[in-house]
CSV table of C-alpha atoms in Angstrom, one decimal:
chain,number,residue,atom,x,y,z
A,1,MET,CA,-42.6,19.8,7.5
A,2,PRO,CA,-40.6,16.9,8.8
A,3,ASN,CA,-40.4,16.2,12.7
A,4,PHE,CA,-37.0,16.7,13.4
A,5,THR,CA,-35.8,15.2,17.0
A,6,ASP,CA,-32.7,15.5,18.9
A,7,VAL,CA,-30.2,12.7,18.6
A,8,ARG,CA,-28.3,11.4,21.8
A,9,GLU,CA,-27.2,8.0,20.5
A,10,PHE,CA,-27.4,5.9,17.3
A,11,ILE,CA,-27.8,2.0,17.2
A,12,LEU,CA,-25.3,0.0,15.0
A,13,VAL,CA,-27.0,-2.8,13.4
A,14,GLY,CA,-23.6,-4.4,13.0
A,15,LEU,CA,-22.7,-7.5,10.7
A,16,THR,CA,-25.3,-10.1,11.8
A,17,HIS,CA,-28.2,-10.7,14.3
A,18,ARG,CA,-27.4,-14.2,14.8
A,19,GLN,CA,-25.8,-15.0,18.0
A,20,GLU,CA,-23.5,-17.9,16.9
A,21,LEU,CA,-22.2,-15.9,14.1
A,22,ARG,CA,-21.5,-13.2,16.2
A,23,VAL,CA,-19.2,-15.1,18.6
A,24,LEU,CA,-17.4,-16.5,15.7
A,25,LEU,CA,-16.8,-13.0,14.2
A,26,PHE,CA,-15.6,-11.8,17.2
A,27,VAL,CA,-13.0,-14.3,17.6
A,28,VAL,CA,-11.9,-13.9,13.9
A,29,PHE,CA,-12.0,-10.1,14.0
A,30,ILE,CA,-10.0,-10.1,17.5
A,31,VAL,CA,-7.3,-12.1,16.1
A,32,VAL,CA,-6.9,-10.1,12.8
A,33,TYR,CA,-6.8,-6.8,14.7
A,34,ILE,CA,-4.1,-8.1,17.0
A,35,ILE,CA,-2.2,-9.7,13.9
A,36,THR,CA,-2.6,-5.9,12.4
A,37,LEU,CA,-1.5,-4.2,15.8
A,38,LEU,CA,1.8,-6.5,15.9
A,39,GLY,CA,2.5,-6.4,12.2
A,40,ASN,CA,2.2,-2.8,11.9
A,41,ILE,CA,4.0,-1.8,15.1
A,42,GLY,CA,6.4,-4.3,14.2
A,43,MET,CA,7.3,-2.6,11.2
A,44,ILE,CA,7.6,0.4,12.5
A,45,ILE,CA,10.0,-0.7,15.1
A,46,LEU,CA,11.7,-2.7,12.4
A,47,ILE,CA,12.3,0.4,10.2
A,48,SER,CA,13.4,2.5,13.3
A,49,ILE,CA,16.3,0.2,14.1
A,50,SER,CA,17.4,-1.2,11.0
A,51,PRO,CA,20.4,0.6,9.2
A,52,GLN,CA,19.5,-0.8,5.9
A,53,LEU,CA,16.0,0.5,6.1
A,54,GLN,CA,17.1,4.0,6.5
A,55,SER,CA,15.6,5.4,3.1
A,56,PRO,CA,12.8,7.2,1.7
A,57,MET,CA,10.5,4.4,0.9
A,58,TYR,CA,10.8,2.8,4.3
A,59,PHE,CA,10.1,6.2,5.9
A,60,PHE,CA,7.0,6.3,4.3
A,61,LEU,CA,6.2,2.8,4.8
A,62,SER,CA,6.5,3.5,8.5
A,63,HIS,CA,3.6,6.1,8.2
A,64,LEU,CA,1.6,4.1,6.5
A,65,SER,CA,2.1,1.5,8.8
A,66,PHE,CA,1.1,4.0,11.6
A,67,VAL,CA,-2.1,5.2,9.8
A,68,ASP,CA,-3.3,1.7,9.2
A,69,VAL,CA,-2.5,0.9,13.1
A,70,CYS,CA,-4.8,4.2,13.6
A,71,PHE,CA,-7.4,3.2,10.9
A,72,SER,CA,-8.2,-0.2,12.2
A,73,SER,CA,-8.4,1.2,15.9
A,74,ASN,CA,-10.8,3.8,14.9
A,75,VAL,CA,-13.3,1.1,13.9
A,76,THR,CA,-12.4,-2.5,15.2
A,77,PRO,CA,-12.8,-1.9,19.2
A,78,LYS,CA,-16.3,-0.8,18.6
A,79,MET,CA,-17.1,-3.3,16.4
A,80,LEU,CA,-15.8,-6.0,18.8
A,81,GLU,CA,-17.7,-4.5,21.7
A,82,ASN,CA,-21.0,-4.6,19.9
A,83,LEU,CA,-20.6,-8.1,18.6
A,84,LEU,CA,-20.7,-9.5,22.3
A,85,SER,CA,-23.4,-6.7,23.3
A,86,ASP,CA,-27.1,-6.5,23.0
A,87,THR,CA,-27.5,-2.7,23.1
A,88,LYS,CA,-25.0,-1.6,20.4
A,89,THR,CA,-25.3,1.8,20.6
A,90,ILE,CA,-22.7,4.6,20.1
A,91,SER,CA,-23.5,8.2,21.3
A,92,TYR,CA,-23.8,10.8,18.9
A,93,VAL,CA,-20.7,12.7,19.9
A,94,GLY,CA,-18.8,9.3,19.6
A,95,CYS,CA,-20.2,8.9,16.1
A,96,LEU,CA,-18.8,12.0,15.0
A,97,VAL,CA,-15.6,11.5,16.4
A,98,GLN,CA,-15.4,8.1,14.5
A,99,CYS,CA,-16.7,9.7,11.3
A,100,TYR,CA,-13.8,12.7,11.7
A,101,PHE,CA,-11.0,10.1,12.1
A,102,PHE,CA,-12.2,7.6,9.6
A,103,ILE,CA,-12.5,10.5,6.8
A,104,ALA,CA,-9.2,11.9,8.2
A,105,LEU,CA,-7.4,8.8,8.0
A,106,VAL,CA,-8.7,7.7,4.4
A,107,HIS,CA,-7.6,11.0,3.1
A,108,VAL,CA,-4.0,10.6,4.8
A,109,GLU,CA,-3.7,7.1,3.8
A,110,VAL,CA,-4.3,7.7,0.1
A,111,TYR,CA,-2.0,10.6,-0.2
A,112,ILE,CA,0.6,8.7,1.2
A,113,LEU,CA,0.2,6.0,-1.2
A,114,ALA,CA,0.5,8.8,-3.9
A,115,VAL,CA,3.7,10.0,-2.0
A,116,MET,CA,5.1,6.6,-2.1
A,117,ALA,CA,4.5,6.3,-5.9
A,118,PHE,CA,6.2,9.6,-6.4
A,119,ASP,CA,9.4,8.1,-4.3
A,120,ARG,CA,9.4,5.1,-6.5
A,121,TYR,CA,9.3,7.3,-9.5
A,122,MET,CA,12.2,9.7,-8.4
A,123,ALA,CA,14.4,6.5,-7.3
A,124,ILE,CA,13.9,4.5,-10.7
A,125,CYS,CA,13.9,7.3,-13.4
A,126,ASN,CA,16.1,9.8,-11.5
A,127,PRO,CA,18.4,7.7,-9.5
A,128,LEU,CA,21.4,10.1,-9.6
A,129,LEU,CA,19.5,13.1,-8.1
A,130,TYR,CA,17.5,10.7,-5.7
A,131,GLY,CA,19.8,11.3,-2.7
A,132,SER,CA,19.7,15.0,-3.0
A,133,LYS,CA,15.9,15.2,-4.0
A,134,MET,CA,14.6,13.3,-1.7
A,135,SER,CA,16.4,14.4,1.4
A,136,ARG,CA,15.1,13.9,4.9
A,137,THR,CA,13.7,17.3,5.1
A,138,VAL,CA,11.9,17.1,1.8
A,139,CYS,CA,10.5,13.6,3.0
A,140,VAL,CA,9.4,15.3,6.1
A,141,ARG,CA,7.6,17.8,4.0
A,142,LEU,CA,6.0,15.6,1.7
A,143,ILE,CA,4.7,13.4,4.7
A,144,SER,CA,3.4,16.3,6.5
A,145,VAL,CA,1.0,17.5,3.5
A,146,PRO,CA,-1.1,14.4,3.6
A,147,TYR,CA,-1.9,14.7,7.6
A,148,ILE,CA,-2.3,18.5,7.3
A,149,TYR,CA,-4.8,18.1,4.3
A,150,GLY,CA,-6.7,15.1,5.6
A,151,PHE,CA,-7.3,16.3,9.2
A,152,SER,CA,-8.6,19.6,7.8
A,153,VAL,CA,-10.8,18.2,5.0
A,154,SER,CA,-12.3,15.7,7.4
A,155,LEU,CA,-13.1,18.7,9.8
A,156,ILE,CA,-15.4,20.2,7.1
A,157,CYS,CA,-16.8,16.9,5.9
A,158,THR,CA,-17.9,16.3,9.6
A,159,LEU,CA,-19.5,19.7,10.0
A,160,TRP,CA,-21.8,18.8,7.0
A,161,THR,CA,-22.3,15.4,8.8
A,162,TYR,CA,-23.4,17.5,11.7
A,163,GLY,CA,-25.7,19.2,9.5
A,164,LEU,CA,-27.8,16.1,8.9
A,165,TYR,CA,-31.2,16.2,10.4
A,166,PHE,CA,-33.0,13.0,12.1
A,167,CYS,CA,-36.6,12.2,12.3
A,168,GLY,CA,-36.6,9.1,14.8
A,169,ASN,CA,-34.9,6.3,12.8
A,170,PHE,CA,-31.6,6.0,14.8
A,171,GLU,CA,-30.4,2.6,13.3
A,172,ILE,CA,-27.4,2.7,11.1
A,173,ASN,CA,-27.2,-0.1,8.9
A,174,HIS,CA,-23.4,-0.6,9.5
A,175,PHE,CA,-20.9,-1.9,12.1
A,176,TYR,CA,-19.2,1.7,12.3
A,177,CYS,CA,-20.5,5.4,11.7
A,178,ALA,CA,-20.1,6.1,7.9
A,179,ASP,CA,-21.6,8.8,5.9
A,180,PRO,CA,-23.5,6.6,3.4
A,181,PRO,CA,-25.7,4.9,6.0
A,182,LEU,CA,-26.1,8.2,8.2
A,183,ILE,CA,-27.3,9.7,5.0
A,184,LYS,CA,-29.6,6.9,4.3
A,185,ILE,CA,-31.5,7.3,7.6
A,186,ALA,CA,-31.3,11.3,7.7
A,187,CYS,CA,-34.5,13.2,6.9
A,188,GLY,CA,-33.1,16.7,6.5
A,189,GLY,CA,-29.6,18.2,5.4
A,190,VAL,CA,-29.1,15.2,3.0
A,191,HIS,CA,-28.5,16.8,-0.5
A,192,ILE,CA,-25.7,19.0,0.5
A,193,LYS,CA,-23.9,16.1,2.5
A,194,GLU,CA,-24.5,13.7,-0.7
A,195,TYR,CA,-23.3,15.6,-3.2
A,196,THR,CA,-20.4,17.0,-1.3
A,197,MET,CA,-19.5,13.6,-0.2
A,198,ILE,CA,-19.3,12.3,-3.7
A,199,VAL,CA,-17.5,15.5,-5.1
A,200,ILE,CA,-14.7,15.3,-2.2
A,201,ALA,CA,-14.3,11.8,-2.7
A,202,GLY,CA,-14.2,12.1,-6.2
A,203,ILE,CA,-11.7,14.9,-6.4
A,204,ASN,CA,-9.5,13.5,-3.8
A,205,PHE,CA,-9.6,9.8,-5.1
A,206,THR,CA,-8.8,11.0,-8.6
A,207,TYR,CA,-6.1,13.5,-7.9
A,208,SER,CA,-4.1,10.9,-5.9
A,209,LEU,CA,-4.8,8.2,-8.1
A,210,SER,CA,-3.6,10.4,-11.1
A,211,VAL,CA,-0.2,10.8,-9.0
A,212,VAL,CA,0.1,7.2,-9.0
A,213,LEU,CA,-1.0,6.2,-12.3
A,214,ILE,CA,1.6,8.9,-13.8
A,215,SER,CA,4.4,7.8,-11.5
A,216,TYR,CA,4.1,4.4,-12.8
A,217,THR,CA,3.4,5.1,-16.6
A,218,LEU,CA,7.0,7.0,-16.2
A,219,ILE,CA,8.5,4.2,-14.3
A,220,VAL,CA,7.4,1.4,-16.7
A,221,ILE,CA,9.0,3.6,-19.6
A,222,ALA,CA,12.0,4.0,-17.7
A,223,VAL,CA,12.0,0.2,-16.9
A,224,LEU,CA,11.5,-0.9,-20.4
A,225,ARG,CA,14.4,1.3,-21.4
A,226,MET,CA,16.9,-0.6,-19.4
A,227,ARG,CA,19.3,-2.9,-21.0
A,228,SER,CA,19.8,-4.9,-17.7
A,229,ALA,CA,17.1,-7.6,-17.1
A,230,ASP,CA,18.3,-7.9,-13.5
A,231,GLY,CA,17.6,-4.3,-13.2
A,232,ARG,CA,14.2,-4.3,-14.8
A,233,ARG,CA,13.4,-7.4,-12.4
A,234,LYS,CA,14.7,-5.3,-9.5
A,235,ALA,CA,12.7,-2.0,-10.3
A,236,PHE,CA,9.4,-4.0,-10.6
A,237,SER,CA,9.9,-5.8,-7.6
A,238,THR,CA,10.3,-2.5,-5.5
A,239,CYS,CA,6.9,-1.4,-7.0
A,240,GLY,CA,4.9,-4.4,-6.9
A,241,SER,CA,4.2,-4.4,-3.3
A,242,HIS,CA,2.9,-0.7,-3.6
A,243,LEU,CA,0.8,-1.5,-6.6
A,244,THR,CA,-0.9,-4.5,-4.8
A,245,ALA,CA,-1.7,-2.1,-1.8
A,246,VAL,CA,-2.9,0.6,-4.0
A,247,SER,CA,-5.3,-1.6,-6.1
A,248,MET,CA,-6.8,-2.8,-2.6
A,249,PHE,CA,-7.3,0.1,-0.9
A,250,TYR,CA,-8.5,2.4,-3.8
A,251,GLY,CA,-10.8,-0.4,-5.3
A,252,THR,CA,-12.7,-0.9,-2.1
A,253,LEU,CA,-13.1,2.9,-1.2
A,254,ILE,CA,-14.2,3.8,-4.7
A,255,PHE,CA,-16.6,0.9,-4.5
A,256,MET,CA,-18.4,2.7,-1.2
A,257,TYR,CA,-18.0,6.2,-1.9
A,258,LEU,CA,-18.6,7.1,-5.5
A,259,ARG,CA,-22.3,5.8,-5.3
A,260,ARG,CA,-25.2,7.2,-4.3
A,261,PRO,CA,-26.6,5.9,-0.8
A,262,THR,CA,-29.1,3.3,-1.7
A,263,GLU,CA,-30.3,0.5,0.8
A,264,GLU,CA,-28.5,-2.0,-1.6
A,265,SER,CA,-25.4,0.0,-2.0
A,266,VAL,CA,-25.2,0.7,1.9
A,267,GLU,CA,-25.4,-3.1,2.2
A,268,GLN,CA,-22.8,-3.7,-0.2
A,269,GLY,CA,-21.0,-1.4,1.2
A,270,LYS,CA,-20.8,-2.8,4.8
A,271,MET,CA,-19.3,-6.0,3.4
A,272,VAL,CA,-16.9,-4.0,1.4
A,273,ALA,CA,-15.8,-2.1,4.6
A,274,VAL,CA,-14.9,-5.1,6.6
A,275,PHE,CA,-12.1,-5.5,3.8
A,276,TYR,CA,-10.6,-2.2,4.1
A,277,THR,CA,-11.2,-1.4,7.7
A,278,THR,CA,-9.9,-4.9,9.1
A,279,VAL,CA,-8.1,-6.9,6.2
A,280,ILE,CA,-6.1,-4.4,4.3
A,281,PRO,CA,-4.4,-2.9,7.6
A,282,MET,CA,-3.5,-6.6,8.4
A,283,LEU,CA,-2.2,-7.4,4.9
A,284,ASN,CA,0.0,-4.3,4.1
A,285,PRO,CA,2.9,-5.5,6.5
A,286,MET,CA,2.8,-8.9,5.1
A,287,ILE,CA,2.7,-7.5,1.3
A,288,TYR,CA,5.7,-5.3,2.1
A,289,SER,CA,7.6,-7.8,3.9
A,290,LEU,CA,6.9,-10.9,1.7
A,291,ARG,CA,8.2,-9.2,-1.3
A,292,ASN,CA,10.9,-7.2,-0.1
A,293,LYS,CA,14.4,-8.7,0.3
A,294,ASP,CA,15.5,-5.4,2.4
A,295,VAL,CA,12.7,-6.2,4.8
A,296,LYS,CA,13.5,-10.1,5.2
A,297,GLU,CA,17.2,-9.5,5.9
A,298,ALA,CA,16.4,-6.5,8.4
A,299,VAL,CA,14.1,-9.0,10.1
A,300,ASN,CA,16.9,-11.8,10.1
A,301,LYS,CA,19.2,-9.7,11.6
A,302,ALA,CA,16.8,-8.4,14.2
A,303,VAL,CA,15.9,-11.9,15.1
A,304,ALA,CA,19.6,-13.0,15.3
A,305,LYS,CA,20.9,-9.8,17.4
A,306,ALA,CA,17.8,-10.6,19.9
A,307,THR,CA,18.9,-14.3,19.9
A,308,LEU,CA,22.6,-13.7,20.6
A,309,GLY,CA,21.5,-10.8,23.3
A,310,GLN,CA,19.7,-13.3,25.2
């Protein structure tokens, strides 16, 4: 029988043991984190104060920015602390809390991306009914579902993580508490956690991605039927930013969570995790602002108003 031991804390191996690289990575990631906070909080404020951005698309975008701030803040501060620390520990409770919010925010984000795809379908394929079908009340209900569902599913998943048993190896080969490396070092309760992780991730990613793909298939059909080249260009431009965000986020998550945890997959997943926990939250505001005429105009008006106010 395995000799199970009580766990009070874990050791996060982190990204590297080399001191010179740790200092360099700290500088890089703190800059990325600051840009992430400024970009996403700035997007939320801009959408709330700009009259031309008071539409369902930007309402959902403000929630995507909010989730990106929470997503990055759940992981990055501890990662920055451990880059400059020799202990690199995280308490058992802190590890479970980090797992809980990570899983919850991942589910919230994938379903917000699905809701945004549905919104684009309604705007392009049913423009005459868009105002009535996507009222403020409907938008609030649509955005509430990802939050309620995401945090509920995460509670169940975290309880299964709590069911893992450990036999003395408390080194997590990652820079935050994630399910695959935890499963790799556990010596009990592994099978139910491993298979439920893959099944739940597979079901949710498949369902939410199906909503995105079906919505965009119908959008492409509708756009190709448009006689106006300018109309087609405008329709595709409003979808381009969202498709870019969807491709990056789903691609990295599928690479990490839809595989069985092995030494190789955990090591590869650690590199990929850097991208979706720090880089993607930073890039999202840029993707939606650089390719969006309305956002650019709102920024110019906000800057002009602030300049004249001074």
